[in-house]
Amino acid sequence: MSANTSSSSSVPSSDPLAVLGSLPGVAGSVDAVRTAVDRVYGHRVMRRRSNEITAEAALRGARGSAALSGADWALEEVRRRTDFSGEPESRTVGAALRLTAESGQLLSVWRQSPLRVLARLHLLAAGGSGDDESAGRPRLAGEPVDEPLIEAPLPGAAEVSGRLDGLAGLILAGSSAPALVLAAVVHGELLALRPFGSHNGLVARAAERVVLIGSGLDPKSICPAEVGHAEQGRAAYAAALDGYLTGTPEGVAGWIAHCGRAVQLGARESTAVCEALQRGAA
């Protein structure tokens, strides 16, 4: 993990993620996220039509993630299209849709082998075919990376391998840290490492989604953080990541807060969908 923070907390070193929960402002972000999530889960529409909310959240989340990767399509265009095999933007939207559709089905594997899930996510993003021999595996030394939004220095393949193993170890060991903290760290680390030759942003945001679902914070996947990341804008997203990459307490806390706002905005989006369904307008 890139965060090189320190704390006077009595949290044992065997649970380093829990230390991040004590950073200034993080507890407030966690509380705000919990309140926003509880509000949408408590909406009366959720009692009868939760499957519709989940499906709509997946669609809107895919649109948001694709927008951050350079394919900023209108929601209705994403909803209308059936063929995503054409130009690069179309393929990006198709990749985002595949990831949001399958992320909730990978929870049992995630709990046993996070690296297998990451490989699966990249294979999905790359199209699921065997045409790209780099699909589904971390990049090798000297292989290029196509991720134009993230301009931070690119770690070498050996560092990527070691840090991925470390991240997987943290996930498998379990933590008392709030779900938001773990989701933000997984997301941030994958953006920092860019372990694959392509689609790293899409994979990182899908992994954040997996953590939020699997942690029990958003078990029905109705609070699409991707919507909130897109709403805050690409510049704010990159700036928050830059803070995380510094490894300072302020930078890491700022990234966690940014991810927290994204979940809150995703919850607000689904609350609006619930209201529309209640009015019969959607």
XYZ file of N, CA and C in Angstrom:
846
model
N 0.841 -1.188 0.000
C 0.000 0.000 0.000
C 0.871 1.230 0.000
N 0.513 2.234 -0.792
C 1.353 3.406 -0.916
C 1.264 4.321 0.276
N 0.238 4.173 1.100
C 0.071 5.059 2.231
C 1.129 4.770 3.264
N 1.972 5.771 3.560
C 3.036 5.623 4.539
C 2.676 6.450 5.754
N 1.518 6.133 6.357
C 0.993 6.950 7.432
C 1.455 6.429 8.772
N 1.341 7.285 9.761
C 1.660 6.898 11.124
C 0.519 7.295 12.020
N 0.395 6.617 13.158
C -0.697 6.909 14.068
C -0.307 6.488 15.459
N -0.796 7.208 16.448
C -0.551 6.850 17.832
C -1.590 5.875 18.349
N -2.480 5.432 17.456
C -3.532 4.516 17.843
C -2.948 3.210 18.338
N -3.725 2.495 19.159
C -3.292 1.197 19.671
C -3.637 0.067 18.719
N -4.101 0.417 17.489
C -4.438 -0.617 16.502
C -3.202 -1.453 16.221
N -3.278 -2.772 16.295
C -2.107 -3.614 16.075
C -1.618 -3.520 14.646
N -0.312 -3.746 14.466
C 0.287 -3.644 13.141
C -0.239 -4.707 12.198
N -0.853 -5.774 12.756
C -1.399 -6.822 11.907
C -2.647 -6.355 11.164
N -3.160 -5.181 11.495
C -4.345 -4.640 10.829
C -4.048 -3.204 10.379
N -3.142 -3.050 9.397
C -2.727 -1.698 9.008
C -3.848 -0.857 8.424
N -4.844 -1.493 7.817
C -5.936 -0.717 7.240
C -6.745 -0.010 8.318
N -6.822 -0.619 9.502
C -7.595 -0.007 10.574
C -6.996 1.334 10.982
N -5.682 1.473 10.847
C -5.037 2.742 11.175
C -5.579 3.866 10.299
N -5.868 3.547 9.051
C -6.369 4.572 8.132
C -7.732 5.089 8.560
N -8.492 4.249 9.253
C -9.793 4.683 9.734
C -9.713 5.773 10.782
N -8.534 5.921 11.401
C -8.366 6.945 12.431
C -7.795 8.250 11.880
N -7.557 8.320 10.569
C -7.031 9.553 9.987
C -8.068 10.670 10.093
N -7.614 11.919 10.179
C -8.542 13.037 10.340
C -9.589 13.088 9.228
N -10.840 13.166 9.622
C -11.936 13.298 8.666
C -12.500 12.000 8.154
N -11.776 10.894 8.321
C -12.239 9.623 7.754
C -13.495 9.125 8.468
N -13.519 9.234 9.788
C -14.702 8.775 10.524
C -15.951 9.526 10.076
N -15.803 10.823 9.819
C -16.939 11.603 9.329
C -17.398 11.139 7.961
N -16.439 10.809 7.088
C -16.797 10.296 5.763
C -17.520 8.966 5.877
N -17.033 8.097 6.753
C -17.659 6.791 6.946
C -19.093 6.960 7.436
N -19.294 7.860 8.400
C -20.641 8.086 8.934
C -21.574 8.650 7.865
N -21.061 9.589 7.063
C -21.892 10.195 6.015
C -22.293 9.161 4.969
N -21.373 8.278 4.626
C -21.679 7.221 3.668
C -22.740 6.281 4.231
N -22.576 5.884 5.488
C -23.544 4.970 6.095
C -24.937 5.584 6.113
N -25.021 6.880 6.418
C -26.308 7.563 6.443
C -26.944 7.588 5.059
N -26.131 7.899 4.044
C -26.656 7.969 2.679
C -27.120 6.601 2.189
N -26.350 5.570 2.492
C -26.709 4.216 2.065
C -27.976 3.748 2.787
N -28.043 3.999 4.079
C -29.228 3.592 4.837
C -30.482 4.279 4.307
N -30.337 5.531 3.877
C -31.494 6.277 3.392
C -32.092 5.623 2.148
N -31.244 5.252 1.194
C -31.785 4.661 -0.028
C -32.287 3.238 0.231
N -31.615 2.487 1.095
C -32.097 1.143 1.405
C -33.431 1.181 2.144
N -33.687 2.264 2.850
C -34.936 2.390 3.571
C -36.085 2.935 2.755
N -35.823 3.283 1.491
C -36.886 3.842 0.664
C -37.967 2.795 0.421
N -39.201 3.207 0.430
C -40.307 2.252 0.296
C -40.287 1.498 -1.028
N -39.756 2.116 -2.098
C -39.681 1.442 -3.392
C -38.775 0.214 -3.333
N -37.761 0.273 -2.464
C -36.823 -0.838 -2.366
C -37.499 -2.126 -1.896
N -38.616 -2.025 -1.199
C -39.271 -3.219 -0.699
C -39.866 -4.046 -1.830
N -40.225 -3.392 -2.916
C -40.931 -4.082 -3.988
C -40.137 -4.172 -5.287
N -39.219 -3.254 -5.486
C -38.596 -3.151 -6.811
C -37.073 -3.028 -6.724
N -36.491 -3.697 -5.752
C -35.039 -3.573 -5.557
C -34.259 -4.082 -6.764
N -34.768 -5.118 -7.447
C -34.055 -5.633 -8.617
C -33.958 -4.576 -9.720
N -34.999 -3.791 -9.876
C -34.971 -2.718 -10.872
C -33.956 -1.643 -10.491
N -33.879 -1.341 -9.208
C -32.917 -0.335 -8.746
C -31.493 -0.841 -8.973
N -31.268 -2.114 -8.670
C -29.937 -2.691 -8.891
C -29.549 -2.628 -10.367
N -30.473 -2.993 -11.246
C -30.182 -2.977 -12.682
C -29.904 -1.555 -13.164
N -30.681 -0.607 -12.699
C -30.474 0.780 -13.121
C -29.165 1.328 -12.563
N -28.832 0.951 -11.327
C -27.570 1.391 -10.743
C -26.378 0.843 -11.519
N -26.486 -0.409 -11.988
C -25.402 -0.993 -12.786
C -25.222 -0.226 -14.084
N -26.319 0.109 -14.729
C -26.243 0.853 -15.982
C -25.613 2.221 -15.761
N -26.071 2.921 -14.737
C -25.551 4.264 -14.477
C -24.111 4.217 -13.977
N -23.791 3.176 -13.219
C -22.414 3.024 -12.787
C -21.478 2.771 -13.959
N -21.896 1.931 -14.890
C -21.088 1.665 -16.083
C -20.881 2.940 -16.886
N -21.942 3.721 -17.049
C -21.819 4.975 -17.785
C -20.806 5.899 -17.114
N -20.859 5.977 -15.769
C -19.929 6.835 -15.050
C -18.495 6.370 -15.159
N -18.275 5.069 -15.037
C -16.913 4.546 -15.129
C -16.346 4.761 -16.532
N -17.173 4.522 -17.548
C -16.717 4.748 -18.920
C -16.379 6.215 -19.153
N -17.165 7.115 -18.565
C -16.898 8.550 -18.728
C -15.520 8.904 -18.184
N -15.150 8.331 -17.051
C -13.827 8.607 -16.482
C -12.711 8.033 -17.343
N -13.035 7.026 -18.139
C -12.042 6.438 -19.046
C -12.120 7.043 -20.445
N -12.822 8.166 -20.579
C -12.802 8.910 -21.834
C -13.982 8.707 -22.749
N -14.972 7.897 -22.338
C -16.160 7.667 -23.172
C -17.373 8.241 -22.445
N -17.535 9.541 -22.523
C -18.564 10.240 -21.755
C -19.851 10.312 -22.573
N -20.597 9.228 -22.567
C -21.835 9.130 -23.328
C -23.025 9.520 -22.456
N -24.074 10.007 -23.102
C -25.333 10.248 -22.405
C -25.909 8.914 -21.950
N -26.600 8.940 -20.829
C -27.174 7.710 -20.282
C -28.108 7.038 -21.281
N -28.915 7.798 -21.954
C -29.876 7.207 -22.886
C -29.177 6.552 -24.072
N -28.021 7.072 -24.454
C -27.264 6.425 -25.529
C -26.738 5.073 -25.065
N -26.247 5.007 -23.823
C -25.787 3.728 -23.271
C -26.952 2.739 -23.199
N -28.117 3.245 -22.798
C -29.290 2.389 -22.666
C -29.764 1.871 -24.023
N -29.640 2.700 -25.044
C -30.178 2.382 -26.368
C -29.300 1.402 -27.137
N -27.995 1.557 -27.012
C -27.076 0.796 -27.861
C -27.065 -0.687 -27.512
N -26.860 -1.504 -28.523
C -26.714 -2.945 -28.317
C -25.378 -3.464 -28.843
N -24.739 -2.703 -29.707
C -23.460 -3.121 -30.284
C -22.363 -2.198 -29.773
N -21.398 -2.770 -29.066
C -20.304 -1.981 -28.506
C -18.949 -2.449 -29.057
N -18.961 -2.932 -30.280
C -17.747 -3.508 -30.857
C -17.056 -2.588 -31.850
N -17.502 -1.350 -31.936
C -16.975 -0.460 -32.957
C -15.769 0.341 -32.520
N -15.933 1.669 -32.477
C -14.822 2.568 -32.192
C -14.373 2.446 -30.734
N -13.207 3.004 -30.393
C -12.671 2.839 -29.035
C -13.633 3.254 -27.927
N -14.349 4.377 -28.096
C -15.278 4.797 -27.043
C -16.375 3.749 -26.850
N -16.867 3.219 -27.927
C -17.905 2.195 -27.843
C -17.394 0.967 -27.099
N -16.168 0.561 -27.374
C -15.599 -0.606 -26.693
C -15.398 -0.323 -25.206
N -15.049 0.906 -24.878
C -14.899 1.273 -23.464
C -16.222 1.167 -22.724
N -17.291 1.666 -23.331
C -18.612 1.570 -22.705
C -19.015 0.109 -22.568
N -18.779 -0.695 -23.599
C -19.096 -2.110 -23.521
C -18.325 -2.802 -22.405
N -17.054 -2.451 -22.250
C -16.245 -3.040 -21.179
C -16.809 -2.674 -19.814
N -17.188 -1.419 -19.638
C -17.749 -0.983 -18.361
C -19.048 -1.713 -18.049
N -19.875 -1.922 -19.059
C -21.128 -2.646 -18.852
C -20.877 -4.094 -18.440
N -19.908 -4.731 -19.075
C -19.606 -6.115 -18.710
C -19.119 -6.207 -17.268
N -18.316 -5.252 -16.852
C -17.769 -5.284 -15.497
C -18.838 -5.079 -14.441
N -19.704 -4.107 -14.644
C -20.740 -3.882 -13.638
C -21.738 -5.033 -13.602
N -21.941 -5.692 -14.729
C -22.879 -6.814 -14.772
C -22.369 -8.013 -13.990
N -21.066 -8.210 -13.951
C -20.525 -9.437 -13.359
C -19.907 -9.241 -11.982
N -19.641 -8.001 -11.587
C -18.884 -7.779 -10.349
C -19.541 -8.426 -9.134
N -20.864 -8.385 -9.054
C -21.538 -8.976 -7.908
C -21.490 -10.484 -7.869
N -21.119 -11.116 -8.982
C -21.070 -12.578 -9.050
C -19.707 -13.139 -8.657
N -18.771 -12.261 -8.322
C -17.402 -12.687 -8.061
C -17.047 -12.679 -6.582
N -18.043 -12.497 -5.714
C -17.761 -12.297 -4.294
C -17.122 -13.520 -3.654
N -17.618 -14.701 -3.953
C -17.065 -15.889 -3.306
C -15.606 -16.102 -3.706
N -15.289 -15.812 -4.946
C -13.901 -15.951 -5.395
C -13.036 -14.866 -4.779
N -13.570 -13.646 -4.683
C -12.825 -12.524 -4.101
C -12.356 -12.852 -2.688
N -13.198 -13.483 -1.912
C -12.856 -13.792 -0.519
C -11.758 -14.835 -0.425
N -11.539 -15.610 -1.491
C -10.522 -16.645 -1.485
C -9.287 -16.257 -2.299
N -9.486 -15.503 -3.370
C -8.372 -15.173 -4.265
C -8.654 -13.857 -4.988
N -8.356 -12.733 -4.341
C -8.585 -11.441 -4.988
C -7.861 -11.295 -6.325
N -6.688 -11.894 -6.452
C -5.940 -11.749 -7.700
C -6.632 -12.464 -8.858
N -7.294 -13.573 -8.574
C -8.073 -14.245 -9.622
C -9.222 -13.358 -10.099
N -9.846 -12.657 -9.160
C -10.939 -11.756 -9.537
C -10.418 -10.612 -10.386
N -9.290 -10.037 -10.008
C -8.720 -8.949 -10.809
C -8.399 -9.432 -12.221
N -7.861 -10.638 -12.326
C -7.577 -11.198 -13.644
C -8.862 -11.368 -14.446
N -9.910 -11.841 -13.778
C -11.192 -12.022 -14.450
C -11.777 -10.682 -14.899
N -11.669 -9.681 -14.042
C -12.178 -8.357 -14.398
C -11.452 -7.810 -15.623
N -10.150 -7.986 -15.669
C -9.421 -7.475 -16.830
C -9.774 -8.257 -18.083
N -9.940 -9.559 -17.956
C -10.333 -10.363 -19.111
C -11.689 -9.901 -19.644
N -12.618 -9.605 -18.735
C -13.924 -9.089 -19.145
C -13.790 -7.749 -19.852
N -12.987 -6.873 -19.258
C -12.821 -5.543 -19.842
C -12.194 -5.627 -21.226
N -11.277 -6.562 -21.397
C -10.592 -6.702 -22.679
C -11.446 -7.388 -23.735
N -12.602 -7.887 -23.330
C -13.523 -8.472 -24.300
C -13.770 -9.944 -24.122
N -12.993 -10.576 -23.226
C -13.243 -11.979 -22.927
C -12.754 -12.960 -23.966
N -12.065 -12.478 -24.976
C -11.579 -13.386 -26.015
C -10.115 -13.715 -25.792
N -9.627 -14.670 -26.514
C -8.226 -15.041 -26.408
C -7.340 -14.315 -27.403
N -7.886 -13.309 -28.087
C -7.112 -12.614 -29.105
C -5.978 -11.787 -28.509
N -6.177 -11.272 -27.297
C -5.169 -10.450 -26.638
C -4.467 -11.314 -25.601
N -3.232 -11.679 -25.866
C -2.534 -12.594 -24.966
C -2.208 -11.965 -23.625
N -2.291 -10.625 -23.530
C -2.023 -9.968 -22.254
C -3.276 -9.839 -21.399
N -4.435 -10.188 -21.936
C -5.686 -10.047 -21.194
C -5.721 -11.004 -20.014
N -6.068 -10.472 -18.852
C -6.227 -11.300 -17.670
C -4.956 -11.590 -16.915
N -3.858 -10.959 -17.272
C -2.618 -11.150 -16.508
C -1.920 -9.821 -16.304
N -1.182 -9.668 -15.189
C -0.409 -8.437 -14.980
C 0.637 -8.270 -16.071
N 0.942 -7.032 -16.358
C 1.903 -6.742 -17.423
C 3.306 -7.240 -17.060
N 4.048 -7.548 -18.089
C 5.433 -7.980 -17.935
C 6.365 -6.792 -18.087
N 7.610 -6.980 -17.713
C 8.603 -5.907 -17.816
C 8.681 -5.406 -19.253
N 8.626 -4.106 -19.414
C 8.746 -3.487 -20.724
C 7.454 -3.340 -21.484
N 6.378 -3.946 -21.019
C 5.103 -3.821 -21.717
C 4.478 -2.459 -21.442
N 3.886 -1.838 -22.459
C 3.304 -0.502 -22.281
C 1.974 -0.564 -21.559
N 1.553 0.596 -21.062
C 0.261 0.729 -20.383
C -0.514 1.859 -21.027
N -1.740 1.592 -21.380
C -2.613 2.609 -21.962
C -3.615 3.044 -20.900
N -3.322 4.134 -20.212
C -4.216 4.683 -19.185
C -4.002 6.184 -19.138
N -4.594 6.922 -20.096
C -4.255 8.331 -20.283
C -4.630 9.236 -19.119
N -5.620 8.889 -18.321
C -6.045 9.783 -17.246
C -5.026 9.854 -16.122
N -4.324 8.759 -15.865
C -3.390 8.685 -14.741
C -1.979 8.944 -15.249
N -1.382 10.041 -14.787
C -0.073 10.444 -15.281
C 1.045 10.198 -14.280
N 0.759 9.550 -13.178
C 1.770 9.281 -12.161
C 2.821 8.314 -12.697
N 4.023 8.358 -12.124
C 5.060 7.408 -12.552
C 4.564 5.971 -12.478
N 4.969 5.182 -13.436
C 4.476 3.813 -13.560
C 5.424 2.850 -12.852
N 4.960 2.130 -11.842
C 5.830 1.142 -11.186
C 6.249 0.040 -12.155
N 7.425 -0.507 -11.922
C 7.891 -1.609 -12.739
C 7.129 -2.882 -12.455
N 7.279 -3.855 -13.351
C 6.515 -5.097 -13.242
C 6.819 -5.838 -11.944
N 8.062 -5.826 -11.501
C 8.413 -6.535 -10.262
C 7.739 -5.882 -9.063
N 7.720 -4.551 -9.032
C 7.045 -3.852 -7.939
C 5.547 -4.107 -7.971
N 4.977 -4.128 -9.170
C 3.553 -4.409 -9.313
C 3.227 -5.771 -8.714
N 4.013 -6.790 -9.050
C 3.767 -8.131 -8.553
C 3.812 -8.179 -7.028
N 4.827 -7.554 -6.454
C 4.965 -7.571 -5.003
C 3.839 -6.844 -4.304
N 3.461 -5.691 -4.847
C 2.404 -4.909 -4.196
C 1.028 -5.539 -4.391
N 0.802 -6.203 -5.517
C -0.455 -6.930 -5.690
C -0.554 -8.064 -4.669
N 0.540 -8.780 -4.467
C 0.537 -9.846 -3.464
C 0.263 -9.270 -2.078
N 0.865 -8.109 -1.794
C 0.634 -7.481 -0.500
C -0.806 -7.044 -0.321
N -1.390 -6.485 -1.374
C -2.786 -6.064 -1.311
C -3.694 -7.268 -1.101
N -3.436 -8.333 -1.838
C -4.243 -9.559 -1.676
C -4.126 -10.091 -0.256
N -2.920 -10.022 0.303
C -2.723 -10.488 1.674
C -3.527 -9.696 2.686
N -3.587 -8.383 2.480
C -4.386 -7.540 3.379
C -5.863 -7.906 3.297
N -6.332 -8.134 2.086
C -7.752 -8.477 1.898
C -8.068 -9.811 2.555
N -7.204 -10.797 2.341
C -7.458 -12.134 2.873
C -7.332 -12.182 4.393
N -6.462 -11.337 4.945
C -6.271 -11.317 6.396
C -7.469 -10.742 7.119
N -8.261 -9.933 6.419
C -9.400 -9.296 7.052
C -8.966 -8.065 7.833
N -9.909 -7.200 8.110
C -9.606 -5.952 8.798
C -10.842 -5.440 9.508
N -10.603 -4.721 10.575
C -11.702 -4.042 11.265
C -11.986 -2.675 10.660
N -11.235 -2.297 9.630
C -11.437 -1.008 8.983
C -12.805 -0.952 8.328
N -13.415 0.221 8.276
C -14.710 0.354 7.590
C -14.603 -0.034 6.118
N -15.726 -0.468 5.564
C -15.755 -0.882 4.164
C -15.269 0.224 3.239
N -15.615 1.469 3.533
C -15.180 2.584 2.689
C -13.664 2.646 2.611
N -12.992 2.424 3.724
C -11.525 2.487 3.750
C -10.934 1.392 2.868
N -11.403 0.171 3.030
C -10.877 -0.924 2.215
C -11.154 -0.691 0.740
N -12.366 -0.250 0.415
C -12.714 -0.004 -0.988
C -11.826 1.080 -1.585
N -11.580 2.142 -0.826
C -10.745 3.234 -1.324
C -9.302 2.785 -1.532
N -8.794 1.961 -0.612
C -7.413 1.487 -0.738
C -7.274 0.556 -1.943
N -8.200 -0.368 -2.119
C -8.150 -1.260 -3.283
C -8.190 -0.441 -4.572
N -9.112 0.493 -4.631
C -9.246 1.364 -5.806
C -7.959 2.150 -6.046
N -7.455 2.793 -4.994
C -6.260 3.624 -5.134
C -5.026 2.831 -5.519
N -4.846 1.667 -4.895
C -3.676 0.856 -5.218
C -3.685 0.390 -6.669
N -4.841 -0.005 -7.152
C -4.903 -0.479 -8.540
C -4.639 0.659 -9.521
N -5.097 1.859 -9.200
C -4.776 2.996 -10.057
C -3.296 3.340 -9.969
N -2.734 3.225 -8.777
C -1.308 3.524 -8.611
C -0.442 2.529 -9.377
N -0.816 1.255 -9.330
C 0.000 0.209 -9.947
C -0.241 0.074 -11.436
N -1.501 0.309 -11.873
C -1.874 0.036 -13.263
C -1.272 -1.301 -13.705
N -1.732 -2.390 -13.081
C -1.067 -3.681 -13.287
C -1.281 -4.298 -14.653
N -2.275 -3.816 -15.391
C -2.575 -4.394 -16.698
C -2.202 -3.425 -17.816
N -2.135 -3.949 -19.007
C -1.746 -3.110 -20.136
C -2.815 -2.125 -20.555
N -4.046 -2.349 -20.105
C -5.159 -1.486 -20.492
C -6.268 -1.609 -19.457
N -7.247 -0.700 -19.547
C -8.492 -0.791 -18.764
C -8.276 -0.785 -17.252
N -7.159 -0.230 -16.777
C -6.900 -0.262 -15.340
C -7.911 0.546 -14.540
N -8.344 1.695 -15.076
C -9.337 2.487 -14.372
C -10.648 1.746 -14.230
N -11.097 1.129 -15.319
C -12.333 0.354 -15.275
C -12.230 -0.782 -14.261
N -11.103 -1.470 -14.251
C -10.915 -2.591 -13.323
C -10.867 -2.089 -11.882
N -10.180 -0.983 -11.645
C -10.072 -0.439 -10.287
C -11.433 -0.055 -9.738
N -12.253 0.562 -10.565
C -13.583 0.965 -10.092
C -14.503 -0.237 -9.914
N -14.334 -1.251 -10.747
C -15.110 -2.476 -10.559
C -14.693 -3.187 -9.269
N -13.404 -3.176 -8.958
C -12.935 -3.795 -7.715
C -13.470 -3.039 -6.505
N -13.533 -1.723 -6.593
C -14.147 -0.943 -5.515
C -15.597 -1.383 -5.319
N -16.305 -1.582 -6.411
C -17.697 -2.049 -6.359
C -17.774 -3.409 -5.664
N -16.879 -4.335 -6.008
C -16.873 -5.660 -5.390
C -16.709 -5.545 -3.879
N -15.792 -4.681 -3.435
C -15.569 -4.516 -1.997
C -16.812 -3.954 -1.312
N -17.431 -2.960 -1.910
C -18.610 -2.348 -1.298
C -19.764 -3.339 -1.193
N -19.905 -4.207 -2.195
C -20.949 -5.231 -2.144
C -20.601 -6.295 -1.108
N -19.395 -6.829 -1.214
C -18.990 -7.941 -0.365
C -18.867 -7.590 1.094
N -18.599 -6.330 1.397
C -18.470 -5.902 2.785
C -19.804 -5.830 3.503
N -20.885 -5.840 2.753
C -22.200 -5.672 3.341
C -22.660 -4.233 3.407
N -21.804 -3.289 3.026
C -22.228 -1.893 3.028
C -23.310 -1.665 1.979
N -23.118 -2.260 0.795
C -24.069 -2.081 -0.308
C -24.347 -3.439 -0.948
N -24.974 -4.356 -0.221
C -25.094 -5.739 -0.706
C -25.915 -5.894 -1.973
N -26.854 -4.990 -2.229
C -27.668 -5.068 -3.446
C -27.070 -4.236 -4.586
N -25.923 -3.628 -4.347
C -25.228 -2.834 -5.366
C -26.131 -1.752 -5.960
N -26.690 -0.929 -5.075
C -27.588 0.140 -5.526
C -27.006 1.534 -5.299
N -25.759 1.608 -4.859
C -25.125 2.910 -4.608
C -23.871 3.023 -5.470
N -24.025 3.236 -6.771
C -22.886 3.167 -7.696
C -21.875 4.285 -7.493
N -20.756 3.943 -6.876
C -19.711 4.945 -6.642
C -19.198 5.526 -7.952
N -19.250 4.736 -9.028
C -18.768 5.230 -10.319
C -19.522 6.482 -10.752
N -20.817 6.543 -10.433
C -21.608 7.739 -10.737
C -21.029 8.946 -10.017
N -20.719 8.755 -8.736
C -20.181 9.857 -7.955
C -18.790 10.273 -8.394
N -17.946 9.315 -8.756
C -16.612 9.671 -9.252
C -16.729 10.509 -10.520
N -17.627 10.102 -11.406
C -17.802 10.847 -12.652
C -18.393 12.226 -12.382
N -19.335 12.306 -11.459
C -19.976 13.589 -11.167
C -18.972 14.586 -10.590
N -18.033 14.100 -9.812
C -17.012 14.997 -9.252
C -15.995 15.439 -10.305
N -15.915 14.715 -11.399
C -15.090 15.135 -12.522
C -13.736 14.460 -12.579
N -13.206 14.377 -13.790
C -11.918 13.703 -14.002
C -10.775 14.433 -13.307
N -10.828 15.777 -13.304
C -9.746 16.539 -12.680
C -9.702 16.287 -11.174
N -10.868 16.293 -10.526
C -10.916 16.046 -9.083
C -10.495 14.616 -8.766
N -10.871 13.691 -9.613
C -10.496 12.280 -9.444
C -8.977 12.132 -9.486
N -8.359 12.729 -10.500
C -6.901 12.635 -10.638
C -6.194 13.343 -9.491
N -6.725 14.493 -9.069
C -6.101 15.242 -7.971
C -6.185 14.463 -6.665
N -7.334 13.842 -6.404
C -7.473 13.048 -5.185
C -6.523 11.857 -5.205
N -6.375 11.225 -6.368
C -5.435 10.112 -6.476
C -4.008 10.593 -6.240
N -3.661 11.741 -6.779
C -2.322 12.287 -6.539
C -2.058 12.425 -5.045
N -3.080 12.852 -4.296
C -2.926 12.951 -2.854
C -2.667 11.593 -2.225
N -3.397 10.593 -2.666
C -3.184 9.240 -2.154
C -1.755 8.766 -2.430
N -1.271 9.075 -3.609
C 0.051 8.596 -4.006
C 1.183 9.231 -3.190
N 0.909 10.370 -2.567
C 1.941 10.972 -1.714
C 2.198 10.120 -0.484
N 1.212 9.328 -0.073
C 1.365 8.515 1.113
C 1.250 9.279 2.413
N 0.955 10.571 2.359
C 0.816 11.365 3.577
C -0.552 11.122 4.202
N -0.679 11.315 5.507
C -2.003 11.165 6.133
C -3.055 12.037 5.469
N -2.696 13.280 5.140
C -3.652 14.190 4.512
C -4.055 13.699 3.130
N -3.088 13.225 2.367
C -3.380 12.765 1.016
C -4.229 11.515 1.004
N -3.912 10.561 1.887
C -4.682 9.323 1.943
C -6.096 9.603 2.447
N -6.202 10.444 3.487
C -7.524 10.794 4.013
C -8.354 11.514 2.955
N -7.700 12.355 2.162
C -8.413 13.064 1.099
C -8.953 12.117 0.042
N -8.183 11.102 -0.298
C -8.649 10.104 -1.273
C -9.827 9.308 -0.715
N -9.734 8.903 0.546
C -10.843 8.170 1.163
C -12.097 9.037 1.187
N -11.925 10.319 1.519
C -13.077 11.234 1.529
C -13.667 11.385 0.131
N -12.798 11.440 -0.878
C -13.275 11.542 -2.262
C -14.106 10.314 -2.627
N -13.615 9.141 -2.254
C -14.367 7.913 -2.528
C -15.673 7.896 -1.737
N -15.636 8.422 -0.520
C -16.856 8.501 0.270
C -17.910 9.383 -0.374
N -17.475 10.528 -0.899
C -18.426 11.413 -1.591
C -18.993 10.721 -2.823
N -18.166 9.922 -3.488
C -18.642 9.201 -4.673
C -19.761 8.230 -4.310
N -19.603 7.510 -3.192
C -20.654 6.590 -2.766
C -21.913 7.369 -2.389
N -21.746 8.488 -1.702
C -22.911 9.298 -1.331
C -23.663 9.784 -2.570
N -22.917 10.224 -3.577
C -23.561 10.694 -4.807
C -24.239 9.537 -5.541
N -23.619 8.357 -5.493
C -24.262 7.187 -6.083
C -25.558 6.843 -5.366
N -25.550 6.952 -4.038
C -26.768 6.705 -3.268
C -27.835 7.741 -3.604
N -27.415 8.984 -3.773
C -28.363 10.039 -4.137
C -28.985 9.752 -5.501
N -28.177 9.247 -6.431
C -28.674 8.907 -7.764
C -29.764 7.837 -7.685
N -29.504 6.804 -6.885
C -30.493 5.730 -6.774
C -31.722 6.172 -5.990
N -31.541 7.093 -5.058
C -32.709 7.652 -4.373
C -33.601 8.379 -5.370
N -32.987 9.112 -6.294
C -33.759 9.797 -7.325
C -34.498 8.806 -8.219
N -33.854 7.672 -8.515
C -34.517 6.632 -9.312
C -35.714 6.081 -8.538
N -35.540 5.837 -7.242
C -36.652 5.362 -6.414
C -37.806 6.350 -6.445
N -37.490 7.638 -6.331
C -38.543 8.662 -6.349
C -39.258 8.660 -7.684
N -38.506 8.504 -8.778
C -39.134 8.486 -10.090
C -40.050 7.277 -10.243
N -39.592 6.127 -9.761
C -40.445 4.939 -9.847
C -41.699 5.110 -8.994
N -41.551 5.734 -7.864
C -42.711 5.958 -6.991
C -43.740 6.867 -7.643
N -43.245 7.833 -8.428
C -44.159 8.735 -9.122
C -44.702 8.132 -10.412
N -44.141 6.976 -10.799
C -44.551 6.368 -12.053
C -43.904 7.012 -13.260
N -42.775 7.714 -13.010
C -42.122 8.428 -14.104
C -40.956 7.643 -14.679
N -40.688 6.473 -14.137
C -39.583 5.674 -14.661
C -39.897 4.199 -14.500
